Coordinates of C-alpha atoms in Angstrom, one line a residue:
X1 CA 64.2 207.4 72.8
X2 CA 62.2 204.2 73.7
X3 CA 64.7 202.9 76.5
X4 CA 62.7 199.8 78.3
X5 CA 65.0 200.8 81.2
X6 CA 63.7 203.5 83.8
X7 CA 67.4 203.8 84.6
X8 CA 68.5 204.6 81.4
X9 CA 65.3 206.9 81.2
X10 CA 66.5 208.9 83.9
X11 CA 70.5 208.9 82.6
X12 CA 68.8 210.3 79.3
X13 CA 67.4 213.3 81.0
X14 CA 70.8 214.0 83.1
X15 CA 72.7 214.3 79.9
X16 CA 70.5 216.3 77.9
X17 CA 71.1 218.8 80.8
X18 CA 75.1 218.4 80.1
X19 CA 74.5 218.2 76.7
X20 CA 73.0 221.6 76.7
X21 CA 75.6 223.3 78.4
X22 CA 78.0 221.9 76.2
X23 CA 76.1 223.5 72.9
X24 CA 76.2 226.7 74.8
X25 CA 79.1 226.7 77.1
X26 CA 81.9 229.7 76.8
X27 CA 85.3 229.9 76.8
X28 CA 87.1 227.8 79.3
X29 CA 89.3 230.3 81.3
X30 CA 91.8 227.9 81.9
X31 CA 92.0 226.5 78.2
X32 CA 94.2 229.5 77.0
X33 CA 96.6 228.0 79.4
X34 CA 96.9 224.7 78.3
X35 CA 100.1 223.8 75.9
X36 CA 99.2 223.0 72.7
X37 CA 100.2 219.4 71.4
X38 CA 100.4 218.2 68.3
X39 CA 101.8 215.2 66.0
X40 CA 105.5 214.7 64.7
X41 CA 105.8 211.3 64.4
X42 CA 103.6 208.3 63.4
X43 CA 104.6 204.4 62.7
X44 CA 102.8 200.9 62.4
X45 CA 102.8 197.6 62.2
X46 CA 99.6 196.4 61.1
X47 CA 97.9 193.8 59.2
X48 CA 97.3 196.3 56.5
X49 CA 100.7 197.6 55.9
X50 CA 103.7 197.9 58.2
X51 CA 104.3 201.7 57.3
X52 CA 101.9 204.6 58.0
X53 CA 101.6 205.6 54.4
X54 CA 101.5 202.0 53.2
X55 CA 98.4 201.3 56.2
X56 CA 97.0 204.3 55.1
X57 CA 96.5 203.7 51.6
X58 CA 95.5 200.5 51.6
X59 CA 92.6 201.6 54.1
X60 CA 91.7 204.2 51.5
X61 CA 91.6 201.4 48.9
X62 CA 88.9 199.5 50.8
X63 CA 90.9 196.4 51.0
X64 CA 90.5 194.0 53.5
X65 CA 93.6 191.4 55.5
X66 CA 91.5 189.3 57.2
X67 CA 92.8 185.7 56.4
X68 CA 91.9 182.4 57.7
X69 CA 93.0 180.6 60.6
X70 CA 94.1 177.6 59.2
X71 CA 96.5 175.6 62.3
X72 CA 95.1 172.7 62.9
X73 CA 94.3 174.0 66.9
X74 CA 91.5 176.2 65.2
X75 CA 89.6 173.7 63.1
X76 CA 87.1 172.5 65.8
X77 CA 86.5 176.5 67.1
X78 CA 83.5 178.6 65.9
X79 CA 85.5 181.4 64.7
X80 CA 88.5 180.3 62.0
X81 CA 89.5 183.9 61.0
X82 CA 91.9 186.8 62.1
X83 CA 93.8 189.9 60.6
X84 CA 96.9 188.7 60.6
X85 CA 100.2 190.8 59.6
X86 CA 102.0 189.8 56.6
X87 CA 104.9 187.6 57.4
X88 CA 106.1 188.2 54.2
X89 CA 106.1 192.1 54.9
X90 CA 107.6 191.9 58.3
X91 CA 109.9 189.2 60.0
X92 CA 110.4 190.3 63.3
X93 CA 113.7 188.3 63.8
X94 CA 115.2 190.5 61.0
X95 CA 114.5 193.3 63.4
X96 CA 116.2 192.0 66.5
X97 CA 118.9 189.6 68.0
X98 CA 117.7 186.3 69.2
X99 CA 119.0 187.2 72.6
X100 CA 116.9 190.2 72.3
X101 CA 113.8 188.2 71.4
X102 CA 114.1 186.2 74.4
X103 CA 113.6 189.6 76.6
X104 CA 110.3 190.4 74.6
X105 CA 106.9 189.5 73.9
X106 CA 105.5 189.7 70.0
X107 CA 103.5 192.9 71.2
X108 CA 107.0 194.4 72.4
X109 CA 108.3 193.7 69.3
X110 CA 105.8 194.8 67.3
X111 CA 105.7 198.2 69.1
X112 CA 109.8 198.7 68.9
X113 CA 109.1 198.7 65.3
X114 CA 106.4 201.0 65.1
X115 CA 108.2 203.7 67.2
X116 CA 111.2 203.4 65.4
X117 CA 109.3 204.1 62.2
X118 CA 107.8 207.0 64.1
X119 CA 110.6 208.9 66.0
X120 CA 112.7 208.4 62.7
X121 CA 109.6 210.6 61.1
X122 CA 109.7 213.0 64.0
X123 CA 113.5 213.2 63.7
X124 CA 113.5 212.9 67.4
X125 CA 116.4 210.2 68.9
X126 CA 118.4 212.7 70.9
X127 CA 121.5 210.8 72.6
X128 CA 121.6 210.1 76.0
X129 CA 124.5 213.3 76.8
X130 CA 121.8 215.4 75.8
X131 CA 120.3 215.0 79.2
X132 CA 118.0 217.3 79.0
X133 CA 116.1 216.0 76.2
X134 CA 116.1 212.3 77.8
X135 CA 114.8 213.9 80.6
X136 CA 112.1 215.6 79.2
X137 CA 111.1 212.4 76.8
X138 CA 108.4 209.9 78.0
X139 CA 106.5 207.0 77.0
X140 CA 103.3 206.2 77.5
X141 CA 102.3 202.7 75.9
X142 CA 100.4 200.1 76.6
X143 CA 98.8 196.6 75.9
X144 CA 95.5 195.0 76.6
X145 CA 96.3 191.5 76.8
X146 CA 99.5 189.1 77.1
X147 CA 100.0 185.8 74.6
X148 CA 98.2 183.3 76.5
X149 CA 100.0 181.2 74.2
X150 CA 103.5 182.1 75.7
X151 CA 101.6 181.8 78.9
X152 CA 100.0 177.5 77.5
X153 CA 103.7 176.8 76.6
X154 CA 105.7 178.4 79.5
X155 CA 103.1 175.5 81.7
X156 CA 104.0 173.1 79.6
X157 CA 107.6 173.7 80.1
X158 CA 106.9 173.8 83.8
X159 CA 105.6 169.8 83.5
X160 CA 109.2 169.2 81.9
X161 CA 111.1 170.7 85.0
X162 CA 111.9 174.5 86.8
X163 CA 114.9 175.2 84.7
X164 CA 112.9 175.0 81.7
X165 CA 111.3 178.2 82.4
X166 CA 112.6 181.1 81.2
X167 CA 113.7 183.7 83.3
X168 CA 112.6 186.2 81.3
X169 CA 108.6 184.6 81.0
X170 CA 107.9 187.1 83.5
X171 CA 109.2 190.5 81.6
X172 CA 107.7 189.3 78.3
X173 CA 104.1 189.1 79.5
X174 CA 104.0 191.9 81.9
X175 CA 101.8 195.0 80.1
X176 CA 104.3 197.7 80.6
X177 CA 106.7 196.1 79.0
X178 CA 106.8 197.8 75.4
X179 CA 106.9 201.1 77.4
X180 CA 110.0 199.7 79.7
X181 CA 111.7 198.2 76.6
X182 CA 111.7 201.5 74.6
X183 CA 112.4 203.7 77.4
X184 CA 116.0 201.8 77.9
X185 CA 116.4 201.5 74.2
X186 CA 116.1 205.3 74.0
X187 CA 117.1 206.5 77.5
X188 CA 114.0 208.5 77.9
X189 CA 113.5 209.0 81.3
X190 CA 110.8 211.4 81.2
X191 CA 107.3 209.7 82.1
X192 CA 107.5 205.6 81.8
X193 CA 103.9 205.2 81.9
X194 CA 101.4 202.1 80.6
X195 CA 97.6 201.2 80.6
X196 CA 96.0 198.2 80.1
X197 CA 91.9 199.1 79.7
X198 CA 91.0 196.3 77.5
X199 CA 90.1 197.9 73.8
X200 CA 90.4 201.6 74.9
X201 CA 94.1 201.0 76.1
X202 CA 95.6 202.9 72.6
X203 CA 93.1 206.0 73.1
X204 CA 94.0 205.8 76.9
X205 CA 98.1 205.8 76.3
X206 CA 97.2 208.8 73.7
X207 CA 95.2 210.4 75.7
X208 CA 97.2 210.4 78.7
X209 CA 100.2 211.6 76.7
X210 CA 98.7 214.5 75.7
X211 CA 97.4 215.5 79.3
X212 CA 101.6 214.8 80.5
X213 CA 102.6 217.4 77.7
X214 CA 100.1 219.8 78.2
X215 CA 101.1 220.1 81.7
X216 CA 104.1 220.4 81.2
X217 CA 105.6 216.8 82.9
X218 CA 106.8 216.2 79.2
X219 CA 107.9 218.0 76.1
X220 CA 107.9 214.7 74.3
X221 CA 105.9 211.8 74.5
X222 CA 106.2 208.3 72.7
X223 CA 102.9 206.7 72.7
X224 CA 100.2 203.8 71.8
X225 CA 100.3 200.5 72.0
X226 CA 100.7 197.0 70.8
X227 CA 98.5 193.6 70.9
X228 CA 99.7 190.1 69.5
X229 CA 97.1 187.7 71.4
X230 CA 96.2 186.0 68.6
X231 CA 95.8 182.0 69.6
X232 CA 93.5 179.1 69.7
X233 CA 92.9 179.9 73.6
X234 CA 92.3 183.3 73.0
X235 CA 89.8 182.7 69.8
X236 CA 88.0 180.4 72.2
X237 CA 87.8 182.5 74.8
X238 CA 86.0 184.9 72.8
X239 CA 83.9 182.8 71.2
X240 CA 82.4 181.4 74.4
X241 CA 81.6 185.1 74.7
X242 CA 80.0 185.2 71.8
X243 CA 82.2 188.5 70.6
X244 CA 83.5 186.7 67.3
X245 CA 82.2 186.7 63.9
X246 CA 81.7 182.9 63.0
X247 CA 79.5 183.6 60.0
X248 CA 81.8 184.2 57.1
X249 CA 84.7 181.1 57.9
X250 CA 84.4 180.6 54.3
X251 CA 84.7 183.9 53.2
X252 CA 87.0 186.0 55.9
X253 CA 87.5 189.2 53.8
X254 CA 83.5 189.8 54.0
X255 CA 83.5 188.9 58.2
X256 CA 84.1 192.6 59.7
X257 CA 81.2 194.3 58.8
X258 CA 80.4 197.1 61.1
X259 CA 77.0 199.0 60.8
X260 CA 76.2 196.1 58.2
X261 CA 73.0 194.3 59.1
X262 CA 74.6 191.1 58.4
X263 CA 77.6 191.8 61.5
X264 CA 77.6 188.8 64.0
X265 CA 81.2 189.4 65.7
X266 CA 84.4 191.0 65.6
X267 CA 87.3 189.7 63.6
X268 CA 90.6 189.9 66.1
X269 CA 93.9 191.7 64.9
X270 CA 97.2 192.3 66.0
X271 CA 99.5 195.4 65.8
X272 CA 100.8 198.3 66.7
X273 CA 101.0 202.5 65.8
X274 CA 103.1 204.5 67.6
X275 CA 102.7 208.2 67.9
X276 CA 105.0 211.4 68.9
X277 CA 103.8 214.1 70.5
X278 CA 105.2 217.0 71.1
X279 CA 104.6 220.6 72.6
X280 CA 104.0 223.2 70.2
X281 CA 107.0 225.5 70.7
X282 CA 109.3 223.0 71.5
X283 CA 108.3 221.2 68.0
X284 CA 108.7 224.7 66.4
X285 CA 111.5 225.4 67.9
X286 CA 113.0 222.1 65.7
X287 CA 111.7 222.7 63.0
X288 CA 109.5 219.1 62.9
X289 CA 107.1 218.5 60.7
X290 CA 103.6 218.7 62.2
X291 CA 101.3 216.1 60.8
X292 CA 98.5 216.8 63.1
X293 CA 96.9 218.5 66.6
X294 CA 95.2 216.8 69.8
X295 CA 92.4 219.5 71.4
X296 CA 90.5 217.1 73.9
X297 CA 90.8 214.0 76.0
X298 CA 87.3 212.7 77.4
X299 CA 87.0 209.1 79.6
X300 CA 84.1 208.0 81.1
X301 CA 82.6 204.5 82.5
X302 CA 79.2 202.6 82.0
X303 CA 78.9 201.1 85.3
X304 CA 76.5 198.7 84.0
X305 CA 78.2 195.2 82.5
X306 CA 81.1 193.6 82.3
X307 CA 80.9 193.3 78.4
X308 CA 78.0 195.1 77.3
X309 CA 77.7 199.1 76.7
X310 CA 74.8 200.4 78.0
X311 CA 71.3 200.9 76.4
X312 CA 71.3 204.2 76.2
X313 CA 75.0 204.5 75.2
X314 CA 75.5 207.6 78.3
X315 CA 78.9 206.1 78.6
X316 CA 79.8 207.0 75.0
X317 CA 78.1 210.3 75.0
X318 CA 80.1 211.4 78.3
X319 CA 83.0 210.5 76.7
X320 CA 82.9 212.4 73.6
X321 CA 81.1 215.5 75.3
X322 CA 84.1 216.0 77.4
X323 CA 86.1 215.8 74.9
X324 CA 84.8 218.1 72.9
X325 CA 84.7 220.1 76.6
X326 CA 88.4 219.6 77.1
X327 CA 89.2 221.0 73.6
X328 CA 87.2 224.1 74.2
X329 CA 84.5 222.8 70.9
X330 CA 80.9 222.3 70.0
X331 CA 79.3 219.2 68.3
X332 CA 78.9 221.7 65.8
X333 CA 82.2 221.8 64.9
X334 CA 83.1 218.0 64.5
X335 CA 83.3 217.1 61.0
X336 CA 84.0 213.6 61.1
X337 CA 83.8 210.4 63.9
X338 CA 85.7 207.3 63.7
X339 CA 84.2 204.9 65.6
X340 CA 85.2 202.6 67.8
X341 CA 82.3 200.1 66.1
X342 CA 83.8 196.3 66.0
X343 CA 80.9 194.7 64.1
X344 CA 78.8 193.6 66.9
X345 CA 74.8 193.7 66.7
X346 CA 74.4 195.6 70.1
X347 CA 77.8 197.4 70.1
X348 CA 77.0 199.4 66.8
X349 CA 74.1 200.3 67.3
X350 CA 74.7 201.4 70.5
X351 CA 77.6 203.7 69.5
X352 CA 75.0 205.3 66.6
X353 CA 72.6 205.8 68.9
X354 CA 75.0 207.8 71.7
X355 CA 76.2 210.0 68.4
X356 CA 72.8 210.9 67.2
X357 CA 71.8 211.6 71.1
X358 CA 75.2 214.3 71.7
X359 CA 74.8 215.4 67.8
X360 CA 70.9 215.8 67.9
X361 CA 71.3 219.2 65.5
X362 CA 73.5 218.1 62.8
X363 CA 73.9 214.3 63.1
X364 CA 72.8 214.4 58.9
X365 CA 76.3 216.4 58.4
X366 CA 78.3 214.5 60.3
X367 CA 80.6 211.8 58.5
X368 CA 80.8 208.4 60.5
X369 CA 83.5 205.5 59.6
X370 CA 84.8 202.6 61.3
X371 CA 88.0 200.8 59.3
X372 CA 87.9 197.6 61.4
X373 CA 86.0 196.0 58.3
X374 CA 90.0 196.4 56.5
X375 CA 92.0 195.4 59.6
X376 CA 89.5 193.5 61.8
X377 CA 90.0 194.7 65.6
X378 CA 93.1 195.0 67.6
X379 CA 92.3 195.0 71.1
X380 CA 94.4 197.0 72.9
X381 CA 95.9 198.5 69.9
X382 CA 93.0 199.2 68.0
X383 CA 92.0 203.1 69.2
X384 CA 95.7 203.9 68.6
X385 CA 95.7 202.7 65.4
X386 CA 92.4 204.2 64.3
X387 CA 93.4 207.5 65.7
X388 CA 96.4 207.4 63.4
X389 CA 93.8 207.2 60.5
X390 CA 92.0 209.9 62.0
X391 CA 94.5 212.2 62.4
X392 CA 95.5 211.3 58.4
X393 CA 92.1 212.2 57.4
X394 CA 92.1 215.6 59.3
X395 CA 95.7 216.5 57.5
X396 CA 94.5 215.2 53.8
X397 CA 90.5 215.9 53.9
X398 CA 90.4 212.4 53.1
X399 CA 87.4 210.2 54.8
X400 CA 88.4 206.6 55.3
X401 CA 85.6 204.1 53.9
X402 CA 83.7 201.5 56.1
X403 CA 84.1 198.0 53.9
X404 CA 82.0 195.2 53.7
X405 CA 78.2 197.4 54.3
X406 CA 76.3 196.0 52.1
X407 CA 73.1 196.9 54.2
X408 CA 72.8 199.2 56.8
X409 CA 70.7 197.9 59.8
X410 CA 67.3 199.9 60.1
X411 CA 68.2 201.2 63.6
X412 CA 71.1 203.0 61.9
X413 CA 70.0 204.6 58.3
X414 CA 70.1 208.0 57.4
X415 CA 73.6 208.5 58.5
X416 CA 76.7 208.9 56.1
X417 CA 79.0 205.7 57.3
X418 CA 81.5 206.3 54.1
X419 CA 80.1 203.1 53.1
X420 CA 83.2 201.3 51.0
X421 CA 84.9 204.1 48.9
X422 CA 86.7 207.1 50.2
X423 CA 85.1 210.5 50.2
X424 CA 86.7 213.7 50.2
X425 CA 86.4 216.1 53.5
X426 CA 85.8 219.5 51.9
X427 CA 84.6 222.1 54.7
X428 CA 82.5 224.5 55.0
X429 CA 83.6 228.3 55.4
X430 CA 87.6 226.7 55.2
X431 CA 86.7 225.5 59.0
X432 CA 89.3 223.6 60.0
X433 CA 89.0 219.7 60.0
X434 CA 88.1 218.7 63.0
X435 CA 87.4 214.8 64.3
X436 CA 86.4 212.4 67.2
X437 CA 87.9 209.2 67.6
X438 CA 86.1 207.3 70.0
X439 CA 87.4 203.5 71.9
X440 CA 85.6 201.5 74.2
X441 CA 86.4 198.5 76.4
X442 CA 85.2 195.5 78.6
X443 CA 84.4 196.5 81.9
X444 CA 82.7 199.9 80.7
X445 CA 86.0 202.0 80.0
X446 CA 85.2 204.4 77.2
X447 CA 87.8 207.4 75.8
X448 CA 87.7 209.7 73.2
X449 CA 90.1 211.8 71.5
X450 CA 89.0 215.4 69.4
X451 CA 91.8 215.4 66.5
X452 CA 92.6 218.4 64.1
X453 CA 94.1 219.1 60.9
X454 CA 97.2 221.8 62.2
X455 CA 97.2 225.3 61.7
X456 CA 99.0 228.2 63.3

């Protein structure tokens, strides 16, 4: 592989060993045990639409929301654009009280919406004397970062005097909020459980949800997450990192570029998607309508850097090998990757390489996307929302295009990245559609989750 590392060398060799047995592993005795889980419910609010069919189509369409930042506290900073969502689609105060408001960050907010949106789909708001379901109901959601700019103007309130300080400045930036605030909304009072992993919290709160439910501490879970840390202290922050694109100020639609040769930097978002899972019979049992099915759950860590993935991308390729271990498959049978790719020069190419490593047989077949090019990248809420276009693709056979690649780096050629239109998912043998969705985060976190298109 050409690793200048004789660490990475030796990391190499370790997981061609696991990535042997993996090809050639058998049945999992205990997997036959397991509860099946699939989808009933899906919402979103997101910077390309605040429905799930509305997101999802204008992702198929290849258009992109990335706007401008154009406040006056963002003129002097490197990086002047962001995905935004549409005021004019969504006005949160329409949605809630202002004494309600007062209670909850923009994230909360954001995420109330999306699970309404979701549950409403599932047709799953049972009412709280139905004590059983409550009780068997649990939420799993959380966020990767609070609005430093509640946290700037909560200080400056401080300089005027204590009582301008709101007593609820606490509740509104603490991470496990949106889970707290839906859970009493609800009455769930199943799992009340939250994450905060940087930009693999969404996969994690999925992921996590799945693993309640399939052992049985939950029939029902409400889960994903929510970001809304869009501000001139945050843009700075992650420009002093050198993370953001500040190439394309003057043309923002054309800044989230993943796989493109031209990527310098991800474009930040803000959102939410929301998803319900449920267990098998007890959907059944209901009637629901199942929109998709989770097999695996893999996490794994780099232990290497604080922002950087590793050379060698080991971290990625554990992740996705045990999920494709937990959901009793091969690479073989994986049709389709979204990627967690955010536009960055080393990140992207990193994440190609740890696929072509694990998927060293049939790489050529494989179809890999990543849609931040339409909706930039959410943080926290970005490997929830990508797993709801996953899971979309495995129940349409529709493949979601990668915008803005123009020019695929020469590291990176010879793979299908869906570059800018659609393509169909046709395949072979009427296999079932089967797809990773893979979410990475500072500090070496990595998940992955091993969607499928539901069948009996």
């Amino acid at each position: 592989m050409g690793f200048s590392c004789p660490r990475c060398v030796q990391t190499y060799r370790s997981f061609a060993i696991f990535r042997r047995k993996l090809s050639t592993s058998s049945t999992n005795p205990s997997f036959f045990e397991k509860r099946r889980v699939v989808i009933t419910g899906l919402g979103v609010v997101s910077p390309v639409g605040c429905s799930a069919a509305k997101a999802w189509a204008n992702v198929l369409s290849g258009i992109s929301a990335v706007g401008n930042l154009t406040d006056a506290p963002y003129e002097k900073l490197p990086c002047r654009v962001a995905a935004q969502i549409n005021r004019d689609e969504l006005d949160v105060e329409k949605h809630f009280t202002k004494s309600e408001l007062k209670t909850m960050a923009r994230a909360t907010a954001f995420a109330m919406i999306a699970a309404k949106e979701a549950l409403e789909g599932a047709r799953w708001t049972p009412l709280a004397e139905d004590v059983n379901a409550c009780q068997q109901t649990g939420v799993a959601i959380g966020m990767g970062m609070v609005d430093l700019g509640d946290v700037c103007e909560t200080n400056e309130a401080l300089k005027k005097g204590y009582n301008r300080v709101s007593p609820f400045f606490v509740p509104r930036i603490l991470p496990n909020m949106p889970a707290g605030q839906l859970s009493i909304k609800y009455g769930f009072r199943g799992p009340n459980h939250s994450v905060s992993t940087a930009c693999a919290t969404g996969a994690h709160s999925i992921g996590d949800a799945f693993k309640f439910i399939q052992r049985g501490d939950a029939d029902v879970m409400v889960c994903g997450a929510a970001e809304a840390c869009i501000s001139p202290l945050a843009i700075a922050g992650f420009c002093r990192l050198r993370a953001l694109s500040t190439s394309f100020n003057d043309n923002p639609q054309k800044s989230s570029r993943p796989f493109d040769d031209a990527r310098d930097g991800f474009v930040m978002g803000e959102g939410s998607a929301i998803f319900v899972l449920e267990e098998l019979t007890h959907a059944k049992a209901r009637n629901a309508d199942i929109v998709g099915e989770i097999l695996g759950y893999g996490l794994s860590g780099d232990a290497s850097h604080l922002t950087a993935p590793r050379e060698d991308g080991i971290g990625a390729m554990l992740a996705m090998g045990r999920a494709l271990k937990d959901a009793n498959m091969v690479p073989a049978d994986i049709g389709y990757i979204n990627a967690h790719a955010t536009s960055t020069p080393i990140g992207d190419a990193i994440e190609v390489r740890s696929i072509r490593t694990l998927f060293s047989d049939n790489w050529k077949q494989l179809a890999v996307s990543s849609t931040k090019g339409a909706h930039g990248h959410l943080l926290g809420a970005a490997g929830n929302l990508e797993s709801l276009f996953t899971v979309l693709a495995c129940r349409e056979g529709k493949l979601p295009p990668t915008i803005n690649l123009e020019n695929v780096s020469e590291e990176m050629q010879g793979m299908n990245f869906v570059a800018n239109k659609a393509q169909e998912w046709k395949p072979a043998e009427d296999k079932r559609r089967v797809a990773l969705k893979n979410s990475f985060g500072f500090g070496g976190t990595n998940a992955s989750l091993c969607f499928a298109e539901y069948r009996e």
